[in-house]
Short mmCIF file of C-alpha atoms in Angstrom, two decimals:
data_model
loop_
_atom_site.label_atom_id
_atom_site.label_comp_id
_atom_site.label_asym_id
_atom_site.label_seq_id
_atom_site.Cartn_x
_atom_site.Cartn_y
_atom_site.Cartn_z
CA TYR A 1 33.08 184.09 119.45
CA GLN A 2 35.19 186.19 117.10
CA LEU A 3 33.19 189.29 118.00
CA ALA A 4 33.62 188.46 121.67
CA ALA A 5 37.38 188.08 121.17
CA GLU A 6 37.58 191.43 119.37
CA ALA A 7 35.49 193.12 122.06
CA GLY A 8 37.77 191.71 124.76
CA GLN A 9 40.98 193.15 123.32
CA GLY A 10 42.84 194.99 126.07
CA SER A 11 40.66 193.45 128.78
CA THR A 12 42.10 191.91 131.94
CA HIS A 13 39.38 189.23 132.19
CA TYR A 14 41.89 186.59 131.16
CA GLN A 15 39.76 183.61 132.18
CA VAL A 16 36.90 184.69 129.92
CA LEU A 17 39.26 185.50 127.04
CA ALA A 18 40.93 182.12 127.43
CA ARG A 19 37.60 180.29 127.17
CA ILE A 20 36.60 182.33 124.12
CA HIS A 21 39.82 181.52 122.25
CA TYR A 22 39.66 177.89 123.43
CA GLN A 23 36.18 177.52 121.89
CA ILE A 24 37.32 179.27 118.70
CA GLY A 25 40.17 176.75 118.49
CA LEU A 26 37.78 173.83 118.88
CA LEU A 27 35.60 175.19 116.07
CA PHE A 28 38.66 175.51 113.84
CA ALA A 29 39.65 171.92 114.69
CA TYR A 30 36.17 170.73 113.83
CA GLN A 31 36.50 172.42 110.44
CA ASP A 32 39.93 170.85 109.76
CA LEU A 33 41.80 174.15 109.92
CA PRO A 34 44.93 173.15 111.89
CA ASP A 35 46.87 176.40 111.53
CA GLU A 36 43.94 178.51 112.72
CA PHE A 37 43.28 175.98 115.49
CA ARG A 38 46.83 176.21 116.82
CA SER A 39 46.86 180.00 116.64
CA ALA A 40 43.61 180.29 118.63
CA THR A 41 44.66 177.62 121.13
CA ARG A 42 48.04 179.32 121.73
CA GLN A 43 46.12 182.49 122.53
CA ALA A 44 43.94 180.50 124.93
CA ALA A 45 47.03 179.00 126.58
CA LEU A 46 48.52 182.48 127.00
CA PHE A 47 45.36 183.83 128.63
CA TYR A 48 45.07 180.75 130.88
CA GLN A 49 48.65 181.38 131.96
CA LYS A 50 47.87 185.04 132.74
CA ALA A 51 44.81 183.94 134.70
CA HIS A 52 46.99 181.44 136.67
CA ASP A 53 44.70 178.60 135.57
CA VAL A 54 47.16 175.70 135.36
CA GLN A 55 44.49 173.20 134.36
CA GLY A 56 43.22 175.25 131.43
CA HIS A 57 46.80 176.09 130.42
CA ALA A 58 47.81 172.43 130.44
CA TYR A 59 44.82 171.22 128.42
CA ALA A 60 45.32 173.97 125.85
CA LEU A 61 48.92 172.81 125.37
CA ARG A 62 47.66 169.21 125.17
CA ASN A 63 45.29 170.19 122.35
CA ILE A 64 48.16 171.76 120.44
CA ALA A 65 50.12 168.53 120.88
CA ARG A 66 47.16 166.56 119.48
CA SER A 67 47.03 168.79 116.40
CA TYR A 68 50.70 168.09 115.69
CA ASP A 69 50.11 164.38 116.26
CA ILE A 70 47.36 164.39 113.62
CA LEU A 71 49.81 165.95 111.17
CA HIS A 72 52.44 163.33 112.14
CA GLN A 73 54.80 166.03 113.45
CA THR A 74 55.89 163.87 116.36
CA ASP A 75 58.69 166.11 117.68
CA SER A 76 56.37 169.12 118.00
CA ALA A 77 53.65 166.95 119.52
CA ALA A 78 56.08 165.49 122.09
CA TYR A 79 57.29 168.99 122.96
CA TYR A 80 53.79 170.29 123.72
CA TYR A 81 52.81 167.13 125.61
CA GLN A 82 55.86 167.63 127.81
CA GLN A 83 55.03 171.33 128.25
CA ALA A 84 51.51 170.43 129.38
CA ILE A 85 52.85 167.89 131.90
CA ASP A 86 55.40 170.41 133.23
CA VAL A 87 52.63 172.93 133.84
CA LEU A 88 50.69 170.42 135.98
CA LYS A 89 53.65 169.00 137.92
CA GLU A 90 52.86 169.32 141.62
CA PRO A 91 53.96 167.59 144.84
CA THR A 92 50.74 165.56 144.74
CA LEU A 93 49.71 163.51 141.71
CA SER A 94 46.50 165.13 140.41
CA VAL A 95 43.92 163.41 138.23
CA ASP A 96 44.56 165.93 135.42
CA LEU A 97 48.26 165.13 135.46
CA GLN A 98 47.55 161.39 135.29
CA VAL A 99 45.21 161.96 132.31
CA LEU A 100 48.01 163.75 130.47
CA LEU A 101 50.59 161.15 131.46
CA SER A 102 48.40 158.32 130.17
CA GLU A 103 47.74 160.11 126.87
CA TYR A 104 51.40 161.02 126.44
CA SER A 105 52.48 157.45 127.15
CA ALA A 106 50.04 156.16 124.50
CA PHE A 107 51.51 158.67 122.05
CA LEU A 108 55.07 157.54 122.87
CA ILE A 109 54.15 153.88 122.35
CA LYS A 110 52.71 154.77 118.95
CA CYS A 111 56.02 156.52 118.16
CA GLY A 112 58.05 153.54 119.38
CA SER A 113 59.47 155.17 122.56
CA TYR A 114 58.58 152.21 124.78
CA HIS A 115 61.02 152.84 127.63
CA HIS A 116 59.95 156.45 127.99
CA ALA A 117 56.30 155.40 127.91
CA GLU A 118 56.95 152.74 130.56
CA ARG A 119 58.55 155.34 132.84
CA LEU A 120 55.52 157.61 132.50
CA ILE A 121 53.09 154.78 133.22
CA GLY A 122 55.15 153.98 136.30
CA GLN A 123 54.42 157.48 137.64
CA LEU A 124 50.65 156.80 137.64
CA SER A 125 48.84 155.69 140.75
CA ARG A 126 47.85 152.04 140.94
CA GLU A 127 44.17 152.86 141.14
CA TYR A 128 44.36 154.97 138.00
CA ARG A 129 46.37 152.32 136.11
CA ASP A 130 43.87 149.61 136.98
CA HIS A 131 40.76 151.55 135.86
CA ASP A 132 41.80 153.68 132.88
CA ALA A 133 41.23 151.97 129.52
CA ILE A 134 43.92 153.97 127.71
CA VAL A 135 46.53 153.11 130.33
CA LEU A 136 45.52 149.45 130.29
CA GLN A 137 45.80 149.43 126.49
CA SER A 138 49.25 151.04 126.71
CA ILE A 139 50.40 148.44 129.26
CA ALA A 140 49.06 145.68 127.01
CA GLN A 141 50.97 147.11 124.05
CA LEU A 142 54.18 147.24 126.11
CA HIS A 143 53.74 143.58 127.09
CA GLU A 144 52.99 142.66 123.48
CA LYS A 145 56.17 144.40 122.30
CA GLN A 146 58.13 142.45 124.90
CA GLY A 147 56.63 139.16 123.70
CA GLN A 148 54.55 138.65 126.87
CA THR A 149 51.40 137.65 125.01
CA ASP A 150 49.45 136.32 128.02
CA SER A 151 49.98 139.53 129.98
CA ALA A 152 49.17 141.54 126.88
CA ARG A 153 45.90 139.61 126.39
CA PHE A 154 44.99 140.13 130.04
CA TYR A 155 45.48 143.90 129.88
CA TYR A 156 43.69 144.18 126.54
CA GLN A 157 40.69 142.40 128.08
CA GLN A 158 40.91 144.67 131.13
CA ALA A 159 40.91 147.66 128.80
CA LEU A 160 37.67 146.42 127.20
CA GLU A 161 36.03 145.84 130.58
CA SER A 162 37.17 149.13 132.15
CA GLY A 163 34.80 152.04 131.70
CA GLN A 164 32.92 150.56 128.75
CA ARG A 165 30.51 153.50 128.48
CA GLU A 166 33.36 155.99 128.17
CA GLN A 167 35.35 153.96 125.65
CA SER A 168 35.57 155.22 122.10
CA SER A 169 34.97 153.10 119.02
CA TYR A 170 38.59 153.68 118.05
CA LEU A 171 39.89 152.09 121.28
CA LYS A 172 37.53 149.14 121.00
CA CYS A 173 38.47 148.57 117.37
CA ASP A 174 42.22 148.67 118.17
CA VAL A 175 41.86 146.37 121.19
CA HIS A 176 39.81 143.77 119.28
CA ARG A 177 42.36 143.87 116.45
CA ALA A 178 45.13 143.31 119.00
CA LEU A 179 43.26 140.41 120.60
CA ALA A 180 42.64 138.90 117.16
CA ARG A 181 46.36 139.22 116.45
CA LEU A 182 47.25 137.45 119.74
CA ASP A 183 44.67 134.71 119.14
CA PHE A 184 46.07 134.18 115.66
CA LEU A 185 49.55 133.72 117.14
CA ARG A 186 48.31 130.98 119.44
CA ARG A 187 46.31 129.54 116.50
CA ASP A 188 42.91 130.14 118.07
CA PHE A 189 41.39 131.09 114.72
CA GLU A 190 37.77 131.01 115.88
CA SER A 191 38.41 133.54 118.66
CA ALA A 192 40.59 135.58 116.32
CA ASN A 193 37.78 135.65 113.76
CA GLN A 194 35.27 136.79 116.38
CA HIS A 195 37.52 139.62 117.46
CA LEU A 196 38.12 140.60 113.83
CA GLN A 197 34.37 140.65 113.13
CA THR A 198 33.87 142.85 116.18
CA ALA A 199 36.72 145.07 115.09
CA PHE A 200 35.16 145.33 111.59
CA SER A 201 31.82 146.32 113.11
CA PHE A 202 33.51 149.09 115.09
CA GLN A 203 35.45 150.01 111.97
CA ASP A 204 32.15 150.35 110.10
CA GLN A 205 30.85 152.55 112.91
CA ILE A 206 33.99 154.66 112.69
CA ALA A 207 33.63 154.93 108.91
CA GLU A 208 30.00 156.02 109.29
CA GLN A 209 31.00 158.54 111.97
CA LYS A 210 33.74 159.85 109.71
CA ARG A 211 31.33 160.09 106.80
CA GLN A 212 28.88 162.06 108.90
CA GLU A 213 31.70 164.19 110.23
CA VAL A 214 32.96 164.84 106.70
CA VAL A 215 29.49 165.97 105.61
CA THR A 216 29.05 168.06 108.74
CA LYS A 217 32.54 169.53 108.41
CA ALA A 218 31.92 170.29 104.75
CA HIS A 219 28.80 172.21 105.69
CA ALA A 220 30.65 173.87 108.55
CA LEU A 221 33.56 174.75 106.28
CA TYR A 222 31.17 176.15 103.68
CA ASN A 223 29.45 178.21 106.35
CA TYR A 224 32.82 179.31 107.69
CA GLN A 225 34.07 180.34 104.25
CA ARG A 226 30.80 182.11 103.58
CA THR A 227 31.06 183.88 106.90
CA GLU A 228 34.70 184.73 106.21
CA THR A 229 33.70 186.13 102.80
CA LYS A 230 31.05 188.26 104.48
CA ASN A 231 33.53 189.33 107.12
CA ILE A 232 36.07 190.29 104.45
CA GLN A 233 33.41 192.25 102.59
CA LEU A 234 32.38 193.92 105.83
CA GLN A 235 36.00 194.77 106.54
CA LEU A 236 36.39 196.19 103.02
CA ASP A 237 33.22 198.24 103.47
CA LYS A 238 34.45 199.35 106.85
CA GLN A 239 37.81 200.30 105.36
CA LYS A 240 36.10 202.23 102.58
CA PHE A 241 33.98 204.02 105.13
CA LEU A 242 37.05 204.80 107.21
CA ASN A 243 38.83 206.07 104.10
CA TYR A 244 35.83 208.24 103.28
CA ILE A 245 35.75 209.56 106.84
CA SER A 246 39.50 210.20 106.70
CA LEU A 247 39.15 212.04 103.38
CA LEU A 248 36.24 214.05 104.74
CA PHE A 249 38.25 214.83 107.85
CA ILE A 250 41.18 216.01 105.73
CA VAL A 251 38.86 218.20 103.63
CA VAL A 252 37.34 219.68 106.78
CA LEU A 253 40.81 220.34 108.15
CA ILE A 254 41.81 222.07 104.90
CA LEU A 255 38.64 224.18 104.96
CA LEU A 256 39.25 225.06 108.59
CA ALA A 257 42.84 225.99 107.75
CA VAL A 258 41.65 228.20 104.86
CA ILE A 259 39.01 229.85 107.05
CA ILE A 260 41.49 230.42 109.85
CA LEU A 261 44.02 231.84 107.36
CA TYR A 262 41.31 234.07 105.84
CA LEU A 263 40.24 235.30 109.28
CA PHE A 264 43.86 235.88 110.23
CA LYS A 265 44.48 237.82 107.02
CA LYS A 266 41.26 239.75 107.50
CA ARG A 267 42.19 240.59 111.07
CA SER A 268 45.68 241.54 109.95
CA LEU A 269 44.30 243.79 107.17
CA LYS A 270 41.81 245.28 109.60
CA ALA A 271 44.61 245.99 112.04
CA GLN A 272 46.66 247.55 109.25
CA LEU A 273 43.64 249.62 108.14
CA ILE A 274 43.08 250.80 111.70
CA LEU A 275 46.75 251.68 111.94
CA VAL A 276 46.61 253.61 108.63
CA ASN A 277 43.45 255.39 109.72
CA ASN A 278 45.05 256.27 113.03
CA GLN A 279 48.08 257.54 111.19
CA LYS A 280 45.87 259.61 108.84
CA ARG A 281 43.91 260.90 111.81
CA ALA A 282 47.13 261.81 113.56
CA ILE A 283 48.45 263.55 110.43
CA ARG A 284 45.13 265.37 110.03
CA GLN A 285 45.21 266.36 113.67
CA ARG A 286 48.76 267.58 113.35
CA SER A 287 47.81 269.46 110.18
CA MET A 288 44.86 271.12 111.91
CA GLU A 289 47.03 272.01 114.84
CA GLN A 290 49.67 273.40 112.45
CA LEU A 291 46.98 275.39 110.61
CA GLU A 292 45.62 276.73 113.86
CA GLU A 293 49.11 277.59 114.99
CA ASN A 294 49.79 279.33 111.66
CA ARG A 295 46.45 281.20 111.92
CA GLN A 296 47.34 282.38 115.38
CA LYS A 297 50.75 283.44 114.15
CA ILE A 298 49.15 285.28 111.20
CA LEU A 299 46.74 287.07 113.53
CA ALA A 300 49.63 288.00 115.76
CA LEU A 301 51.57 289.28 112.79
CA GLU A 302 48.57 291.24 111.54
CA GLN A 303 48.20 292.82 114.97
CA LYS A 304 51.87 293.63 114.95
CA ILE A 305 51.58 295.07 111.44
CA GLU A 306 48.56 297.14 112.51
CA GLN A 307 50.41 298.35 115.56
CA SER A 308 53.40 299.04 113.38
CA ASN A 309 51.25 301.01 110.98
CA GLN A 310 49.76 303.01 113.81
CA TYR A 311 53.21 303.72 115.20
CA ASN A 312 54.51 304.71 111.72
CA ASN A 313 51.54 307.04 111.19
CA GLN A 314 52.24 308.65 114.56
CA LEU A 315 55.89 309.13 113.68
CA LYS A 316 54.93 310.54 110.26
CA GLY A 317 52.53 312.97 111.91
CA GLN A 318 55.19 314.08 114.30
CA LEU A 319 57.62 314.54 111.41
CA LEU A 320 55.04 316.59 109.52
CA GLU A 321 54.38 318.59 112.62
CA ILE A 322 58.05 319.18 113.03
CA GLU A 323 58.34 320.08 109.34
CA LYS A 324 55.40 322.45 109.77
CA LYS A 325 56.95 324.06 112.77
CA ARG A 326 60.23 324.26 110.94
CA LEU A 327 58.57 325.93 107.97
CA GLU A 328 56.62 328.24 110.24
CA SER A 329 59.84 329.10 112.05
CA GLU A 330 61.56 329.59 108.73
CA SER A 331 58.70 331.77 107.50
CA HIS A 332 58.74 333.72 110.70
CA TYR A 333 62.45 334.11 110.40
CA ILE A 334 62.10 335.31 106.83
CA GLN A 335 59.41 337.71 107.86
CA LEU A 336 61.68 338.96 110.54
CA LEU A 337 64.44 339.33 108.06
CA GLN A 338 62.14 341.12 105.69
CA GLU A 339 60.97 343.44 108.42
CA GLU A 340 64.49 344.09 109.37
CA ARG A 341 65.36 344.84 105.80
CA ALA A 342 62.35 346.97 105.47
CA VAL A 343 63.35 348.89 108.45
#
């Protein structure tokens, strides 16, 4: 059931979830775990309410009221009984509502609220009042409290005769004790003794049932505690596993972060290396171009120098030619002078 409840978390199948938690609550009640019982039953009541199941909602609240009654917390029990009745209040008097009214009235009589109990019994249908053993017992108790012993005896006897197969040993024991008490008041000791003996026999049955229930509950509680211990160990193992997975996940994330950072750095260095290589290539290209340009300039200069040399040689030749002619002219002139002088 617990696994089913955990699997149904977040589900909208409220009717199924309500039944699961209702059964879990009954198991807790059987194991005498009232706090766990109320917690599970409140969950069941909530899911019944969401599923718009007024009957299931009302009976879940009734069970909570019973748990408080067992603990003698009468105010809390009365509150939840009233809540259950308010849930079932309809224009027509349903059987479920009458069941709750009869149980609540019996609870109020036990608490001493006789007028309130009488008002609730008055809301029941006549047919239900005349055939329900609990209601007949409650009516008998009201008459007994009012000193109407004959009426009380009549209703106690009606309670014993009504639905005998469905009657519990507790009701029979209480009714026979009440009849013995009434017979003792009218000094019918033989009848009182018979009722007491019958009540003692039912009391013995109740004691035997309780003994069997105690043994069964002890085994159930042992099994529950053993199961809870296993569940706790499983939860611890699960938590350890989750912690291991979380640690592994963190380590993987760190490794991924380191790898990504390494790849990013590597890509960044590669980009920088490419940029440096491109810059070197560009510088080398510019250097080659500069060298080629300088070579071309040198060749041009050499051509100019060669041309200049040729031009200078031509001018020098012309100067020598002129000097030659000048010397020849001078020699000719001297010869002429000499001839003249000779003459």
